[in-house]
Amino acid sequence: MSTGGKHAQEGGMEAPSAIRGLSDLARSPFGLPLALHAKDVRVAWAGRTSTEEHQDPRQSLLRQLDRSKSALPESWVVVCHFYDVESGRMELERRGQGTGYERFDIPIARDGGIADLLAEAKRPDRRFDVVICESMSRIARKMYETLSVERELERAEVPVFASNEPILVTGGRAQQILQRRINQSVAEYEVLNMLELSWGGTCTHIREGYNIGKPPYGYRAKTLRHPNPAKAEKGATKTRLEPDGERAKTVALIAKWRYHEALGFDTIAERLNQNSDEHPPPQPPGGTRARGAWSKSSVADILKNPKYTGYQVYNRRARRSRGARNRQNPPEMWVWSTEPAHEPLIPKWMFDEMTVTRTQGRGSRDGAGLKQDPRARRTYLLRSRVTCDCGRRMMGMARKSGVYYRCHPAGNNRGRPDKHEGHPPTVYIREDLILDQVEAFFNERLFGAQRQALLLADQDDSHTAERRETERRRQSLQKKIADAARKQDNLLRQAENADPDDPFTQGLRQRYNEVFSERKALLDALNRIADHADAGSSKADQADLLDALPYLKANLRHAPASLLYRLLDLTQLTVKVHYNTDQATITATLPADPDSITSIGDTAARHGCAGGAECASCECPR
């Protein structure tokens, strides 16, 4: 990268070229390279500023560069510039990937962001000897991230200085480090304190019924004079929601169809799309994701949004939490207005009943059992076990020629023909072909004479991937356990000093017990992972597990469906269809206790007589 050097020459400074790499130089007793005592030292400047909502990036970066230069010793020269326009609370691995700086006329030649700075610091031909910034909070707002950057530069033998700290190249550094850590702690405290105060103000704003952000479909923003006279004189306003003509009528019609006719989201979307002029589809923020048509998800979003009951609601989604962006928050974390704040488009009683019906139907059946619906007449043997390469679950369908599983992505992506670009319009696979391969899989991998040889041949490739998956599951469970603990604390705070006979308090108590049970189940699952890792970590243990199974030939195609269901559940069998190669991957997990599989295998092995002489002694259907 040559931009920085060119910029330095244009500004009347010539970057020194006679300084050797710091890795080749001796170091002082306090850890600093002795090269810093040389006549000329090459300096890389690091800057960062927030977006235009919080700062003027152009003025902020110019000020940071000017202060950094003024703090340098006389013979030190800035030869390259690294800066970003982004939040300082962003995780280090996500830093420097944006292009927000391009929108501003910043007269500073940019050699990259913080990630580019760290990458160049590791190279033997780097262009700088030290790094300077206005303050360490410009590197990052969180102390952990700042210390990570310091550690990376230290490993590369590149000291980092700040203009609000003494730049010492001789003597002890203890005082400098103490002052730096104090500054970092204060900076992180200020950010957290500001966020807490901001959150408190936001909650008060919502409880008083004012709106935040884009109004939901069916409403428009009604601008009001700010209740604070001083802010009102400066032109500040607040907004509430009011019905938005035909869109408001569409919301009420959707609720009517759902409640009174029990229509599904797909059916409602089809009806709305038949007259898009009367029922204009929603427009997402920015318009870049606009479909120009109603979809199953857009109908569902409306029916799940409590704002349509007339109450103002906030914090339904996690916007900034690490690893949980846009995730649905549990209802106990929502912030509600104390009373209805705008005209409802869906009556509160109707919304509550639809919510109860929706949650009761969730998870109504396990495995491949018959659906809990009086209209259901059949089920599918491999329900929930066959997935497409695109990530969608393949749905069962019966035809005269037999049972098929299909993936039809266009049905749920109206107005988005490019959503699954390259995906065939429909992917089919026959159930009997799957069962043929599943039976061969069990007979070779579980009950066959060569099963150990096949296992050992595969383990070298799969063992590492399995350990990664186990670690991922463990970390996921730990996050869910911590989340459940936060929910419990939140519920306890809400129930403090509350009337124990109040229905709301009783609901909190019930929800607390539910979260307690969820947390206990998560802890049990975490313990099972640990036990499984201890019991099945070695190849010998897995081979012993296979040794416990008998050698036999199972006839799964002739076995009763209930027997096959049990075998598929015990082995957690899944089938992934790769439509590009016309192949499928079968995956099964052997449980720690093989006795249950042994009994099923013994029974399945007897189900191949097809009515022969030995049929009298077996359980197969005549």
Coordinates of C-alpha atoms in Angstrom, one line a residue:
M1 CA 0.0 0.0 0.0
S2 CA 1.6 3.3 -1.1
T3 CA -1.1 5.9 -0.4
G4 CA 0.3 7.0 3.0
G5 CA 3.8 7.5 1.7
K6 CA 2.6 9.5 -1.2
H7 CA 0.4 11.7 1.0
A8 CA 3.4 12.4 3.3
Q9 CA 5.5 13.5 0.4
E10 CA 2.8 15.8 -0.9
G11 CA 2.5 17.4 2.5
G12 CA 6.2 18.4 2.4
M13 CA 7.4 15.4 4.6
E14 CA 9.7 12.8 3.3
A15 CA 9.2 9.4 4.9
P16 CA 12.5 8.2 6.4
S17 CA 13.9 5.1 4.8
A18 CA 17.1 4.4 6.8
I19 CA 15.4 3.0 9.9
R20 CA 15.8 -0.7 10.3
G21 CA 12.8 -3.0 11.2
L22 CA 12.1 -3.0 15.0
S23 CA 12.4 -6.8 15.1
D24 CA 16.1 -6.5 14.3
L25 CA 16.8 -3.9 17.0
A26 CA 17.7 -4.1 20.7
R27 CA 15.1 -3.2 23.3
S28 CA 15.3 -1.0 26.4
P29 CA 15.0 -2.6 29.9
F30 CA 11.4 -1.4 29.9
G31 CA 10.3 -3.1 26.7
L32 CA 10.5 -0.2 24.2
P33 CA 12.6 -0.6 21.1
L34 CA 15.8 1.4 21.3
A35 CA 15.1 2.6 17.7
L36 CA 12.7 5.1 19.3
H37 CA 15.8 7.1 20.3
A38 CA 16.8 7.4 16.6
K39 CA 16.8 10.7 14.7
D40 CA 13.6 9.8 12.7
V41 CA 10.8 7.5 13.7
R42 CA 8.0 6.5 11.3
V43 CA 4.5 6.9 12.8
A44 CA 1.2 5.3 11.8
W45 CA -1.8 7.3 12.9
A46 CA -5.0 5.5 14.1
G47 CA -8.3 7.3 14.2
R48 CA -12.0 6.4 14.6
T49 CA -15.2 8.4 14.7
S50 CA -18.8 7.5 15.0
T51 CA -21.3 8.1 12.3
E52 CA -22.9 11.4 11.4
E53 CA -25.8 10.9 13.9
H54 CA -23.3 11.4 16.8
Q55 CA -20.3 13.3 15.3
D56 CA -19.2 15.1 12.2
P57 CA -16.7 12.5 10.9
R58 CA -14.7 15.1 8.8
Q59 CA -14.1 17.5 11.7
S60 CA -13.5 14.8 14.2
L61 CA -10.8 13.0 12.2
L62 CA -9.0 16.2 11.3
R63 CA -9.0 17.2 15.0
Q64 CA -7.7 13.8 16.0
L65 CA -4.9 13.9 13.5
D66 CA -3.9 17.4 14.5
R67 CA -3.7 16.6 18.2
S68 CA -1.8 13.3 17.5
K69 CA 0.8 15.2 15.5
S70 CA 1.2 18.0 18.1
A71 CA 2.0 15.4 20.8
L72 CA 4.8 13.7 18.8
P73 CA 8.5 14.4 19.5
E74 CA 10.1 16.7 17.0
S75 CA 11.8 14.0 14.8
W76 CA 8.8 11.7 14.6
V77 CA 6.9 11.7 11.3
V78 CA 3.4 10.4 10.4
V79 CA 3.8 8.4 7.3
C80 CA 0.5 6.5 7.0
H81 CA -3.1 6.9 8.2
F82 CA -5.6 4.3 9.3
Y83 CA -9.1 5.3 10.3
D84 CA -12.7 4.1 10.4
V85 CA -16.1 5.7 10.6
E86 CA -18.0 3.3 12.8
S87 CA -19.1 2.6 16.4
G88 CA -16.3 2.0 18.9
R89 CA -18.4 -0.6 20.7
M90 CA -18.2 -3.0 17.7
E91 CA -16.4 -6.3 18.2
L92 CA -12.8 -6.2 16.9
E93 CA -13.4 -9.0 14.3
R94 CA -16.2 -6.9 12.7
R95 CA -14.2 -3.6 12.7
G96 CA -12.8 -2.0 9.6
Q97 CA -15.2 -3.8 7.2
G98 CA -17.5 -0.9 6.5
T99 CA -17.3 1.8 3.8
G100 CA -19.0 4.6 5.7
Y101 CA -16.0 6.9 5.4
E102 CA -16.6 7.1 1.6
R103 CA -19.7 9.3 2.1
F104 CA -17.7 12.1 3.7
D105 CA -15.2 14.5 2.1
I106 CA -12.3 13.6 4.5
P107 CA -9.0 15.2 3.2
I108 CA -6.9 12.5 4.8
A109 CA -5.4 9.8 2.6
R110 CA -6.6 6.5 4.0
D111 CA -4.4 3.4 4.1
G112 CA -7.1 1.2 5.7
G113 CA -8.9 0.6 8.9
I114 CA -7.8 -1.0 12.2
A115 CA -7.8 -4.4 10.7
D116 CA -5.3 -3.3 8.0
L117 CA -3.2 -1.6 10.6
L118 CA -2.9 -4.9 12.6
A119 CA -2.2 -6.9 9.5
E120 CA 0.6 -4.6 8.3
A121 CA 2.2 -4.4 11.8
K122 CA 2.9 -8.2 11.5
R123 CA 4.8 -7.8 8.2
P124 CA 8.6 -7.4 8.2
D125 CA 8.4 -4.7 5.6
R126 CA 5.9 -2.5 7.5
R127 CA 6.1 1.2 6.9
F128 CA 5.9 2.4 10.5
D129 CA 7.7 1.9 13.8
V130 CA 5.1 3.2 16.2
V131 CA 1.3 3.9 16.3
I132 CA -0.2 7.2 17.6
C133 CA -3.9 8.0 18.4
E134 CA -5.7 10.9 20.1
S135 CA -6.8 8.6 23.0
M136 CA -7.1 4.9 23.5
S137 CA -10.9 5.2 23.4
R138 CA -10.4 6.0 19.7
I139 CA -9.0 2.5 19.2
A140 CA -12.2 1.0 20.8
R141 CA -14.7 2.0 23.5
K142 CA -14.4 -1.4 25.3
M143 CA -11.3 -2.0 27.3
Y144 CA -11.2 -5.6 26.2
E145 CA -11.0 -4.7 22.6
T146 CA -8.4 -2.0 23.2
L147 CA -6.2 -4.4 25.2
S148 CA -6.5 -6.9 22.3
V149 CA -5.2 -4.3 19.9
E150 CA -2.4 -3.4 22.3
R151 CA -1.5 -7.0 22.6
E152 CA -1.4 -7.6 18.9
L153 CA 0.9 -4.6 18.4
E154 CA 3.1 -5.6 21.3
R155 CA 3.6 -9.1 19.7
A156 CA 4.6 -7.3 16.5
E157 CA 7.0 -5.1 18.6
V158 CA 5.1 -1.9 17.7
P159 CA 4.5 0.5 20.6
V160 CA 1.2 2.4 20.7
F161 CA 1.0 6.0 22.2
A162 CA -1.9 8.4 22.8
S163 CA -1.8 12.2 22.6
N164 CA -3.5 12.5 26.1
E165 CA -0.7 10.4 27.7
P166 CA 3.0 11.2 28.2
I167 CA 5.1 9.7 25.4
L168 CA 8.0 8.2 27.3
V169 CA 10.9 6.4 25.5
T170 CA 13.2 6.3 28.5
G171 CA 12.7 5.4 32.2
G172 CA 9.9 3.4 33.6
R173 CA 6.5 3.0 32.0
A174 CA 4.5 2.1 35.1
Q175 CA 3.0 5.6 35.5
Q176 CA 2.1 5.7 31.8
I177 CA 0.3 2.3 31.9
L178 CA -1.5 3.3 35.1
Q179 CA -2.8 6.5 33.5
R180 CA -3.8 4.6 30.4
R181 CA -5.8 2.0 32.3
I182 CA -7.6 4.7 34.3
N183 CA -8.5 6.5 31.0
Q184 CA -9.7 3.3 29.5
S185 CA -11.9 2.5 32.5
V186 CA -13.4 6.0 32.6
A187 CA -14.1 5.8 28.8
E188 CA -15.9 2.5 29.2
Y189 CA -17.8 3.7 32.3
E190 CA -19.0 6.8 30.4
V191 CA -20.3 4.7 27.5
L192 CA -22.2 2.3 29.8
N193 CA -23.6 5.1 31.9
M194 CA -24.7 6.9 28.8
L195 CA -26.4 3.8 27.5
E196 CA -28.2 3.2 30.8
L197 CA -29.4 6.8 31.0
S198 CA -30.5 6.6 27.3
W199 CA -32.4 3.3 28.0
G200 CA -34.2 4.8 30.9
G201 CA -35.2 7.8 28.8
T202 CA -36.4 5.5 26.0
C203 CA -38.5 3.4 28.4
T204 CA -40.1 6.6 29.8
H205 CA -40.8 7.8 26.2
I206 CA -42.5 4.5 25.4
R207 CA -44.6 4.3 28.6
E208 CA -46.0 7.7 27.8
G209 CA -47.1 6.3 24.4
Y210 CA -44.7 8.0 22.0
N211 CA -43.4 6.1 19.0
I212 CA -39.8 5.2 18.0
G213 CA -38.7 4.4 14.5
K214 CA -40.8 3.7 11.4
P215 CA -44.5 3.3 12.1
P216 CA -45.8 -0.3 11.5
Y217 CA -47.8 -1.1 8.4
G218 CA -51.3 0.4 8.8
Y219 CA -50.2 3.4 10.9
R220 CA -48.5 6.7 10.1
A221 CA -46.7 9.1 12.4
K222 CA -48.6 12.0 13.9
T223 CA -46.1 14.8 14.8
L224 CA -46.7 16.5 18.2
R225 CA -45.1 19.5 19.9
H226 CA -42.4 18.4 22.3
P227 CA -43.8 18.4 26.0
N228 CA -40.6 20.1 27.1
P229 CA -41.1 23.9 26.4
A230 CA -37.3 24.5 26.0
K231 CA -37.0 21.7 23.4
A232 CA -40.2 22.7 21.7
E233 CA -38.8 26.2 21.2
K234 CA -35.8 24.6 19.4
G235 CA -38.2 22.8 17.1
A236 CA -38.0 19.3 18.7
T237 CA -41.1 17.1 18.3
K238 CA -42.4 13.7 19.3
T239 CA -44.7 11.3 17.4
R240 CA -47.7 9.1 18.1
L241 CA -49.4 6.6 15.7
E242 CA -52.6 7.1 13.8
P243 CA -54.5 4.9 11.3
D244 CA -53.2 5.1 7.7
G245 CA -56.3 4.9 5.5
E246 CA -56.6 1.7 3.3
R247 CA -53.6 0.1 5.0
A248 CA -55.3 0.3 8.4
K249 CA -58.4 -1.4 6.9
T250 CA -56.1 -4.1 5.5
V251 CA -54.7 -4.9 8.9
A252 CA -58.2 -5.1 10.4
L253 CA -59.2 -7.4 7.5
I254 CA -56.2 -9.7 8.0
A255 CA -57.2 -10.1 11.7
K256 CA -60.8 -10.8 10.7
W257 CA -59.8 -13.6 8.3
R258 CA -57.4 -15.1 10.7
Y259 CA -59.7 -15.1 13.7
H260 CA -63.1 -15.8 12.2
E261 CA -62.2 -18.0 9.2
A262 CA -59.0 -19.5 10.7
L263 CA -57.1 -18.9 7.4
G264 CA -53.4 -19.6 7.2
F265 CA -50.8 -17.0 6.5
D266 CA -50.3 -18.3 3.0
T267 CA -54.0 -18.2 2.1
I268 CA -54.3 -14.6 3.5
A269 CA -51.3 -13.6 1.4
E270 CA -52.9 -15.0 -1.7
R271 CA -56.1 -13.2 -1.1
L272 CA -54.3 -9.9 -0.5
N273 CA -52.2 -10.3 -3.7
Q274 CA -55.4 -10.7 -5.8
N275 CA -56.1 -7.0 -5.2
S276 CA -52.8 -5.3 -4.4
D277 CA -54.2 -1.8 -5.3
E278 CA -56.7 -2.1 -2.5
H279 CA -54.3 -3.8 -0.2
P280 CA -50.8 -2.3 -0.9
P281 CA -48.0 -4.6 0.3
P282 CA -45.6 -3.4 3.1
Q283 CA -42.4 -1.5 2.2
P284 CA -39.3 -2.4 4.3
P285 CA -37.0 0.4 5.5
G286 CA -34.9 1.7 2.6
G287 CA -36.9 -0.3 0.0
T288 CA -34.0 -2.5 -1.0
R289 CA -35.8 -5.7 0.3
A290 CA -39.1 -4.8 -1.2
R291 CA -40.9 -7.7 -2.8
G292 CA -43.9 -5.8 -4.3
A293 CA -46.1 -8.6 -3.0
W294 CA -47.6 -10.0 0.2
S295 CA -45.8 -13.0 1.7
K296 CA -46.4 -15.4 4.5
S297 CA -43.9 -13.7 6.7
S298 CA -45.4 -10.2 6.2
V299 CA -48.8 -11.4 7.2
A300 CA -47.3 -13.2 10.2
D301 CA -45.4 -10.0 11.3
I302 CA -48.7 -8.1 11.4
L303 CA -50.6 -10.7 13.4
K304 CA -47.7 -10.9 15.9
N305 CA -47.2 -7.2 16.5
P306 CA -48.8 -6.0 19.7
K307 CA -48.8 -2.4 18.6
Y308 CA -52.0 -3.0 16.7
T309 CA -53.8 -3.4 20.1
G310 CA -53.4 0.3 20.7
Y311 CA -50.5 0.0 23.1
Q312 CA -47.0 1.3 22.4
V313 CA -44.5 -1.6 22.7
Y314 CA -40.7 -1.5 22.5
N315 CA -37.7 -3.9 22.8
R316 CA -39.5 -6.8 21.0
R317 CA -36.2 -7.6 19.2
A318 CA -32.6 -7.6 20.3
R319 CA -31.0 -5.0 18.1
R320 CA -27.4 -4.7 19.4
S321 CA -26.8 -7.8 21.6
R322 CA -23.7 -9.7 20.5
G323 CA -24.6 -12.7 18.5
A324 CA -28.4 -12.0 18.8
R325 CA -29.1 -9.2 16.4
N326 CA -32.8 -9.0 15.4
R327 CA -33.6 -12.0 17.6
Q328 CA -37.1 -12.1 19.2
N329 CA -36.9 -11.1 22.8
P330 CA -39.2 -13.0 25.3
P331 CA -42.4 -11.0 26.2
E332 CA -41.2 -10.3 29.8
M333 CA -38.5 -8.1 28.3
W334 CA -40.9 -5.9 26.3
V335 CA -41.6 -2.4 27.4
W336 CA -45.3 -1.4 27.2
S337 CA -47.1 1.9 27.5
T338 CA -49.1 2.2 30.7
E339 CA -52.4 2.6 28.7
P340 CA -53.6 2.6 25.1
A341 CA -51.7 5.3 23.2
H342 CA -53.4 5.2 19.7
E343 CA -56.4 3.8 18.0
P344 CA -56.3 0.0 17.9
L345 CA -56.6 -1.9 14.6
I346 CA -56.9 -5.3 16.2
P347 CA -59.0 -5.6 19.5
K348 CA -56.8 -6.6 22.4
W349 CA -59.0 -9.6 23.3
M350 CA -58.8 -10.9 19.7
F351 CA -55.0 -10.4 19.6
D352 CA -54.6 -12.3 22.9
E353 CA -56.8 -15.2 21.8
M354 CA -54.9 -15.5 18.5
T355 CA -51.6 -15.5 20.4
V356 CA -52.8 -18.2 22.7
T357 CA -54.0 -20.3 19.8
R358 CA -50.7 -19.8 17.9
T359 CA -48.5 -20.8 20.9
Q360 CA -50.7 -23.8 21.7
G361 CA -50.3 -25.1 18.2
R362 CA -46.5 -24.8 18.3
G363 CA -44.8 -28.1 18.7
S364 CA -48.1 -30.0 18.8
R365 CA -46.5 -33.3 17.8
D366 CA -43.2 -35.0 18.1
G367 CA -41.5 -37.1 15.4
A368 CA -43.7 -38.4 12.6
G369 CA -46.9 -38.9 14.6
L370 CA -50.3 -37.9 13.3
K371 CA -50.9 -34.1 13.5
Q372 CA -53.3 -33.0 16.2
D373 CA -55.9 -31.7 13.8
P374 CA -59.3 -33.4 13.2
R375 CA -58.8 -33.0 9.4
A376 CA -55.5 -34.9 9.4
R377 CA -55.8 -38.3 7.6
R378 CA -52.1 -39.4 7.3
T379 CA -48.6 -38.7 8.2
Y380 CA -45.2 -39.3 6.6
L381 CA -42.6 -41.7 7.8
L382 CA -39.6 -39.4 7.3
R383 CA -41.3 -36.2 8.5
S384 CA -38.8 -33.5 9.7
R385 CA -35.9 -35.8 8.7
V386 CA -35.4 -34.8 5.0
T387 CA -33.8 -31.4 4.3
C388 CA -32.7 -29.7 1.1
D389 CA -29.3 -28.3 0.4
C390 CA -30.9 -24.8 0.6
G391 CA -31.6 -25.4 4.2
R392 CA -35.4 -25.8 3.9
R393 CA -37.2 -28.8 5.3
M394 CA -38.7 -31.0 2.5
M395 CA -42.4 -31.5 2.7
G396 CA -44.1 -34.9 2.2
M397 CA -46.7 -35.4 -0.5
A398 CA -48.6 -38.4 -1.7
R399 CA -49.2 -39.3 -5.4
K400 CA -50.5 -42.4 -7.1
S401 CA -47.0 -43.5 -7.9
G402 CA -46.0 -43.3 -4.2
V403 CA -44.8 -40.9 -1.5
Y404 CA -42.4 -38.0 -2.3
Y405 CA -40.6 -35.3 -0.4
R406 CA -40.2 -32.0 -2.2
C407 CA -38.7 -28.5 -1.8
H408 CA -40.6 -25.7 -3.4
P409 CA -39.0 -22.4 -2.3
A410 CA -41.0 -20.1 -4.6
G411 CA -44.1 -20.8 -2.6
N412 CA -42.8 -18.9 0.4
N413 CA -40.9 -16.2 -1.5
R414 CA -43.4 -14.2 -3.4
G415 CA -41.9 -11.2 -5.1
R416 CA -38.4 -12.5 -4.5
P417 CA -37.5 -14.7 -7.5
D418 CA -33.8 -14.3 -6.7
K419 CA -34.1 -15.5 -3.1
H420 CA -32.9 -19.0 -4.1
E421 CA -31.1 -18.3 -7.3
G422 CA -29.8 -21.5 -8.9
H423 CA -32.3 -23.6 -7.0
P424 CA -34.5 -25.8 -9.3
P425 CA -38.2 -24.8 -9.2
T426 CA -39.0 -28.0 -7.3
V427 CA -36.7 -30.7 -5.9
Y428 CA -38.3 -34.2 -5.5
I429 CA -37.1 -37.4 -4.0
R430 CA -39.0 -40.7 -3.6
E431 CA -39.5 -42.1 -0.2
D432 CA -38.9 -45.7 -1.3
L433 CA -35.5 -44.8 -2.7
I434 CA -34.6 -43.2 0.6
L435 CA -35.7 -46.2 2.6
D436 CA -33.6 -48.5 0.3
Q437 CA -30.5 -46.5 1.2
V438 CA -31.4 -46.2 4.9
E439 CA -31.8 -49.9 5.1
A440 CA -28.4 -50.5 3.5
F441 CA -26.9 -47.9 5.8
F442 CA -28.2 -49.7 8.9
N443 CA -27.2 -53.1 7.6
E444 CA -23.7 -52.0 6.7
R445 CA -22.8 -49.4 9.3
L446 CA -24.7 -50.7 12.4
F447 CA -25.4 -54.4 12.0
G448 CA -22.8 -55.4 9.3
A449 CA -19.6 -57.4 9.8
Q450 CA -17.4 -54.6 8.4
R451 CA -18.9 -51.8 10.5
Q452 CA -15.7 -51.2 12.6
A453 CA -13.5 -50.9 9.5
L454 CA -15.9 -48.4 8.0
L455 CA -16.1 -46.5 11.3
L456 CA -12.3 -46.2 11.7
A457 CA -11.9 -45.2 8.0
D458 CA -14.4 -42.3 8.5
Q459 CA -13.2 -41.2 12.0
D460 CA -10.0 -39.6 10.9
D461 CA -12.0 -37.1 8.8
S462 CA -15.0 -36.7 11.1
H463 CA -13.5 -36.6 14.5
T464 CA -12.4 -33.0 14.3
A465 CA -15.7 -31.8 12.9
E466 CA -17.5 -33.7 15.6
R467 CA -15.5 -32.0 18.3
R468 CA -16.2 -28.6 16.8
E469 CA -19.9 -29.3 16.7
T470 CA -19.9 -30.5 20.3
E471 CA -18.1 -27.3 21.4
R472 CA -20.6 -25.2 19.4
R473 CA -23.5 -26.9 21.1
R474 CA -21.9 -26.5 24.5
Q475 CA -21.4 -22.7 23.9
S476 CA -24.9 -22.4 22.6
L477 CA -26.3 -24.0 25.7
Q478 CA -24.2 -21.9 28.0
K479 CA -25.6 -18.7 26.3
K480 CA -29.1 -20.0 26.7
I481 CA -28.5 -20.8 30.4
A482 CA -27.2 -17.3 31.0
D483 CA -30.2 -15.8 29.1
A484 CA -32.6 -17.8 31.3
A485 CA -30.8 -16.5 34.4
R486 CA -31.3 -12.9 33.2
K487 CA -35.0 -13.6 32.5
Q488 CA -35.4 -14.9 36.1
D489 CA -33.7 -11.8 37.5
N490 CA -35.9 -9.6 35.4
L491 CA -39.1 -11.3 36.5
L492 CA -38.0 -11.1 40.1
R493 CA -37.5 -7.3 39.8
Q494 CA -40.9 -6.9 38.2
A495 CA -42.5 -8.8 41.0
E496 CA -40.9 -6.9 43.8
N497 CA -43.3 -5.1 46.1
A498 CA -46.2 -6.2 43.9
D499 CA -49.5 -7.4 45.2
P500 CA -49.3 -11.3 45.3
D501 CA -53.0 -11.5 44.5
D502 CA -52.8 -9.4 41.4
P503 CA -53.3 -11.4 38.1
F504 CA -50.2 -9.8 36.6
T505 CA -48.1 -10.9 39.6
Q506 CA -49.5 -14.4 39.3
G507 CA -48.6 -14.4 35.7
L508 CA -45.1 -13.4 36.5
R509 CA -44.8 -16.2 39.0
Q510 CA -46.0 -18.7 36.5
R511 CA -43.6 -17.4 33.9
Y512 CA -40.7 -17.6 36.4
N513 CA -41.5 -21.2 37.1
E514 CA -41.5 -21.9 33.3
V515 CA -38.1 -20.2 32.9
F516 CA -36.8 -22.2 35.9
S517 CA -37.8 -25.4 34.2
E518 CA -36.3 -24.3 30.9
R519 CA -33.0 -23.5 32.7
K520 CA -33.0 -26.8 34.5
A521 CA -33.5 -28.7 31.2
L522 CA -30.7 -26.7 29.6
L523 CA -28.4 -27.6 32.5
D524 CA -29.3 -31.2 32.1
A525 CA -28.5 -31.0 28.4
L526 CA -25.2 -29.4 29.1
N527 CA -24.3 -32.2 31.5
R528 CA -25.3 -34.8 29.0
I529 CA -22.9 -33.2 26.5
A530 CA -20.1 -33.4 29.0
D531 CA -20.9 -37.0 29.9
H532 CA -21.1 -37.9 26.2
A533 CA -17.8 -36.2 25.5
D534 CA -16.2 -38.2 28.4
A535 CA -17.8 -41.5 27.5
G536 CA -17.3 -41.4 23.7
S537 CA -14.2 -39.4 23.0
S538 CA -11.9 -42.2 22.0
K539 CA -12.1 -44.5 18.9
A540 CA -11.9 -47.5 21.2
D541 CA -15.0 -46.5 23.1
Q542 CA -16.9 -46.0 19.8
A543 CA -15.7 -49.4 18.5
D544 CA -16.9 -51.0 21.8
L545 CA -20.3 -49.4 21.3
L546 CA -20.6 -51.0 17.9
D547 CA -19.4 -54.3 19.4
A548 CA -22.5 -54.3 21.6
L549 CA -24.7 -54.6 18.6
P550 CA -25.4 -58.0 17.0
Y551 CA -24.5 -59.0 13.5
L552 CA -27.8 -59.3 11.5
K553 CA -29.7 -58.2 8.4
A554 CA -32.6 -55.9 9.2
N555 CA -35.6 -55.9 6.9
L556 CA -36.8 -52.3 7.6
R557 CA -39.0 -52.1 4.5
H558 CA -41.2 -54.9 5.9
A559 CA -41.2 -53.8 9.5
P560 CA -44.2 -52.1 11.1
A561 CA -44.0 -48.3 10.9
S562 CA -44.0 -47.9 14.7
L563 CA -40.8 -50.0 14.9
L564 CA -39.1 -47.9 12.2
Y565 CA -40.2 -44.7 13.9
R566 CA -38.5 -45.9 17.1
L567 CA -35.3 -46.8 15.3
L568 CA -35.1 -43.5 13.4
D569 CA -35.7 -41.5 16.7
L570 CA -33.1 -43.5 18.6
T571 CA -30.5 -42.9 16.0
Q572 CA -31.6 -39.3 15.2
L573 CA -31.4 -40.1 11.5
T574 CA -31.4 -37.2 9.0
V575 CA -31.2 -37.1 5.2
K576 CA -29.8 -34.1 3.3
V577 CA -30.5 -33.9 -0.4
H578 CA -27.9 -32.3 -2.6
Y579 CA -29.8 -31.2 -5.8
N580 CA -26.7 -30.2 -7.6
T581 CA -25.1 -33.7 -7.5
D582 CA -28.3 -35.8 -7.3
Q583 CA -27.0 -37.3 -4.1
A584 CA -28.0 -37.4 -0.5
T585 CA -26.1 -37.6 2.8
I586 CA -27.5 -39.9 5.6
T587 CA -26.4 -39.1 9.2
A588 CA -27.2 -41.1 12.3
T589 CA -26.0 -40.9 15.9
L590 CA -25.6 -44.1 18.0
P591 CA -27.0 -43.7 21.5
A592 CA -24.8 -44.5 24.5
D593 CA -27.1 -47.4 25.5
P594 CA -27.3 -49.8 22.5
D595 CA -29.7 -52.3 24.1
S596 CA -32.8 -50.5 22.7
I597 CA -31.4 -50.6 19.2
T598 CA -30.4 -54.3 19.6
S599 CA -34.0 -55.2 20.5
I600 CA -35.4 -53.2 17.5
G601 CA -32.8 -54.7 15.2
D602 CA -33.6 -58.3 16.3
T603 CA -37.3 -57.6 15.6
A604 CA -36.7 -56.0 12.3
A605 CA -34.5 -58.9 11.2
R606 CA -37.5 -61.2 11.5
H607 CA -39.7 -59.0 9.3
G608 CA -38.7 -60.3 5.9
C609 CA -40.6 -63.6 5.6
A610 CA -43.4 -62.1 3.6
G611 CA -45.9 -64.7 4.7
G612 CA -43.5 -67.8 4.5
A613 CA -43.5 -70.9 6.7
E614 CA -41.7 -69.0 9.5
C615 CA -44.3 -66.3 9.5
A616 CA -46.2 -67.9 12.3
S617 CA -43.4 -67.2 14.8
C618 CA -42.8 -63.6 13.9
E619 CA -44.7 -60.3 14.3
C620 CA -44.9 -59.2 10.7
P621 CA -48.3 -58.4 9.1
R622 CA -49.8 -61.3 7.2

